[in-house]
Amino acid sequence: MNTTAPARDLEGRAEIEQLVNRFYTRVRADEVLGFIFDEVAKTNWDTHLPKMYAFWETVMFRSGGYTGNPLAAHAKLVPLTTMGRAQFDHWLSLFRETVDELFTGPKAGHIKNCAADMANVIYARINDVPDPRFDPANLTPEQKARYAQYRAAAE
Ligand code: HEM
């Protein structure tokens, strides 16, 4: 097994594209998630991949110009397939593994935290369940510090 940590961090669009391509290659080959894209949603990969480059570039670097609606895109799937905690946890573990395979550093840590927060919110909202991790009273000190930074950047 290759245990050498990758030496570089996510710097911009090129690394985002590499991460997204590698992640969805894994997702499509995955028993739990692949069919949700290829059979349930019948995803058009020629449009989905560029949309995801834009999404992550917007989240990470405030460029990218993503203007979609992630909640609606996932809510549509709820009547068609199980979009439960197990599916989101599995999605997150594939995402984290892909990031760790390719990158190391503060941006790599940040994108994994963002993905985890969004998975919690999307899961809770589309299934209409209160998720304790989404309750402001239960934020970890790391999340509180990070959200304060977002507020400062937006002001
Ligand atoms: C169980 C986990 C998940 C599954 C099965 C899933 C599946 C899907 C599917 C099928 C689509 C629609 C693709 C198409 O257009 O055909 C989609 C769109 C999308 N997903 Fe997910 N997803 C999951 C979790 C997440 C998470 C945690 C995030 C964010 C961190 C995310 C971000 C997005 C975004 C940004 C879009 C595009 C929405 C738009 O149309 O603007 N997904 N996802």
Coordinates of C-alpha atoms and ligand atoms in Angstrom, one line a residue:
M1 CA 0.0 0.0 0.0
N2 CA 1.2 3.5 -0.8
T3 CA 1.1 5.4 2.4
T4 CA 2.9 8.5 1.2
A5 CA 0.7 11.6 1.7
P6 CA 0.2 13.7 -1.4
A7 CA 2.4 16.8 -1.3
R8 CA 0.1 19.4 -2.7
D9 CA -3.1 21.2 -1.7
L10 CA -6.1 22.3 -3.7
E11 CA -5.1 25.6 -5.3
G12 CA -7.8 26.4 -7.8
R13 CA -9.9 25.2 -10.7
A14 CA -7.4 22.6 -12.0
E15 CA -7.4 20.7 -8.8
I16 CA -11.1 21.0 -8.4
E17 CA -11.6 19.4 -11.8
Q18 CA -9.2 16.6 -10.9
L19 CA -11.0 15.9 -7.6
V20 CA -14.5 16.0 -9.1
N21 CA -13.5 13.7 -12.0
R22 CA -11.8 11.2 -9.7
F23 CA -14.7 11.3 -7.2
Y24 CA -17.5 10.6 -9.8
T25 CA -15.4 7.9 -11.4
R26 CA -15.6 6.2 -8.0
V27 CA -19.2 7.0 -7.5
R28 CA -20.2 5.5 -10.8
A29 CA -18.4 2.3 -10.0
D30 CA -19.9 2.2 -6.5
E31 CA -22.6 -0.4 -5.6
V32 CA -24.5 1.9 -3.2
L33 CA -24.4 5.2 -5.2
G34 CA -23.7 4.4 -8.8
F35 CA -27.2 3.4 -9.8
I36 CA -28.8 6.5 -8.3
F37 CA -27.0 8.6 -10.9
D38 CA -27.0 6.2 -13.8
E39 CA -30.4 4.5 -13.4
V40 CA -32.6 6.7 -11.2
A41 CA -31.6 10.2 -12.2
K42 CA -30.2 9.2 -15.6
T43 CA -27.5 11.8 -15.1
N44 CA -26.0 13.5 -18.2
W45 CA -22.3 13.5 -17.2
D46 CA -21.4 16.0 -19.9
T47 CA -23.5 18.6 -18.0
H48 CA -23.2 17.3 -14.4
L49 CA -19.4 17.3 -14.2
P50 CA -19.0 21.0 -15.3
K51 CA -21.8 21.9 -12.9
M52 CA -19.9 20.2 -10.1
Y53 CA -16.6 22.0 -11.0
A54 CA -18.5 25.3 -10.8
F55 CA -20.2 24.3 -7.5
W56 CA -16.9 23.4 -5.7
E57 CA -15.0 26.3 -7.2
T58 CA -17.8 28.6 -5.8
V59 CA -17.7 27.0 -2.4
M60 CA -13.9 27.0 -2.1
F61 CA -12.8 30.1 -4.0
R62 CA -15.9 32.2 -4.4
S63 CA -15.5 32.0 -8.2
G64 CA -17.0 29.4 -10.5
G65 CA -20.4 31.1 -10.8
Y66 CA -22.5 28.2 -9.6
T67 CA -26.2 29.1 -9.3
G68 CA -28.1 25.9 -8.9
N69 CA -30.4 24.5 -6.2
P70 CA -28.8 21.5 -4.5
L71 CA -31.7 20.9 -2.1
A72 CA -34.3 20.6 -4.9
A73 CA -32.0 18.3 -7.0
H74 CA -31.8 15.9 -4.1
A75 CA -35.4 16.3 -2.9
K76 CA -36.5 15.1 -6.3
L77 CA -34.7 11.8 -5.6
V78 CA -36.5 11.0 -2.3
P79 CA -39.6 9.4 -3.8
L80 CA -37.5 7.4 -6.2
T81 CA -34.8 5.9 -4.0
T82 CA -33.5 5.8 -0.4
M83 CA -31.6 9.0 0.4
G84 CA -30.9 8.1 4.0
R85 CA -28.2 8.7 6.5
A86 CA -26.3 5.5 5.3
Q87 CA -26.2 6.8 1.7
F88 CA -25.0 10.2 2.8
D89 CA -22.3 8.7 5.1
H90 CA -21.1 6.5 2.3
W91 CA -21.0 9.5 -0.1
L92 CA -19.0 11.3 2.5
S93 CA -16.5 8.5 3.0
L94 CA -15.9 8.2 -0.8
F95 CA -15.5 12.0 -1.0
R96 CA -13.0 12.1 2.0
E97 CA -11.0 9.2 0.6
T98 CA -10.7 10.9 -2.8
V99 CA -9.6 14.2 -1.3
D100 CA -7.0 12.4 0.9
E101 CA -5.7 10.4 -2.1
L102 CA -4.9 13.6 -4.0
F103 CA -4.4 16.5 -1.7
T104 CA -3.1 17.5 1.7
G105 CA -3.3 20.9 3.5
P106 CA -5.7 23.4 4.8
K107 CA -7.9 23.6 1.7
A108 CA -8.1 19.8 1.6
G109 CA -9.3 19.9 5.2
H110 CA -11.7 22.7 4.4
I111 CA -13.4 21.0 1.5
K112 CA -14.0 17.9 3.6
N113 CA -15.6 20.0 6.3
C114 CA -17.8 21.8 3.8
A115 CA -18.9 18.5 2.3
A116 CA -19.8 17.1 5.7
D117 CA -21.8 20.2 6.7
M118 CA -23.7 20.2 3.4
A119 CA -24.4 16.4 3.6
N120 CA -25.9 17.0 7.0
V121 CA -28.1 19.9 5.8
I122 CA -29.2 18.2 2.6
Y123 CA -30.0 14.9 4.4
A124 CA -31.9 16.6 7.1
R125 CA -33.9 19.0 4.9
I126 CA -34.9 16.5 2.2
N127 CA -36.0 13.9 4.7
D128 CA -37.6 16.4 6.9
V129 CA -35.8 15.2 10.0
P130 CA -34.2 17.3 12.7
D131 CA -30.5 16.4 12.6
P132 CA -28.8 17.2 15.9
R133 CA -25.6 18.1 14.0
F134 CA -27.5 20.8 12.2
D135 CA -28.7 22.4 15.4
P136 CA -26.7 25.6 16.1
A137 CA -26.6 24.7 19.8
N138 CA -24.6 21.6 19.0
L139 CA -22.0 23.1 16.7
T140 CA -18.4 22.0 17.5
P141 CA -15.9 24.7 18.4
E142 CA -14.3 24.1 15.0
Q143 CA -17.6 24.8 13.2
K144 CA -18.3 27.9 15.3
A145 CA -14.9 29.4 14.4
R146 CA -15.4 28.5 10.7
Y147 CA -18.8 30.0 10.4
A148 CA -17.6 33.2 12.1
Q149 CA -15.0 33.4 9.4
Y150 CA -17.7 33.1 6.7
R151 CA -19.6 35.9 8.3
A152 CA -16.5 38.1 8.5
A153 CA -15.8 37.5 4.8
A154 CA -19.4 38.3 3.8
E155 CA -19.4 41.7 5.6
Ligands
HEM1 C1 -26.5 10.2 -0.9 C2 -25.7 11.1 -1.3 C3 -25.9 11.8 -2.6 C4 -26.5 11.3 -3.8 C5 -27.0 9.9 -4.1 C6 -26.4 12.4 -4.8 C7 -27.0 12.3 -6.0 C8 -27.1 13.4 -6.9 C9 -27.8 13.3 -8.2 C10 -28.4 12.1 -8.8 C11 -27.8 14.6 -8.7 C12 -28.4 15.0 -10.0 C13 -27.5 14.8 -11.1 C14 -28.2 15.0 -12.4 O1 -28.4 16.2 -12.8 O2 -28.6 14.0 -13.0 C15 -27.1 15.4 -7.8 C16 -26.8 16.7 -8.0 C17 -26.0 17.5 -7.2 N1 -25.4 17.1 -6.0 FE1 -25.6 15.3 -5.1 N2 -25.9 13.5 -4.2 C18 -25.5 13.2 -2.9 C19 -24.9 14.0 -2.0 C20 -24.5 15.3 -2.3 C21 -23.8 16.2 -1.3 C22 -23.4 15.8 0.1 C23 -23.5 17.3 -2.0 C24 -22.8 18.6 -1.5 C25 -21.7 18.5 -0.7 C26 -24.0 17.2 -3.3 C27 -24.0 18.2 -4.3 C28 -24.7 18.2 -5.5 C29 -24.9 19.3 -6.3 C30 -24.3 20.7 -6.1 C31 -25.7 18.9 -7.4 C32 -26.2 19.8 -8.6 C33 -27.5 20.4 -8.2 C34 -28.0 21.3 -9.4 O3 -28.6 20.8 -10.3 O4 -27.6 22.5 -9.4 N3 -24.6 16.0 -3.4 N4 -26.7 14.7 -6.7

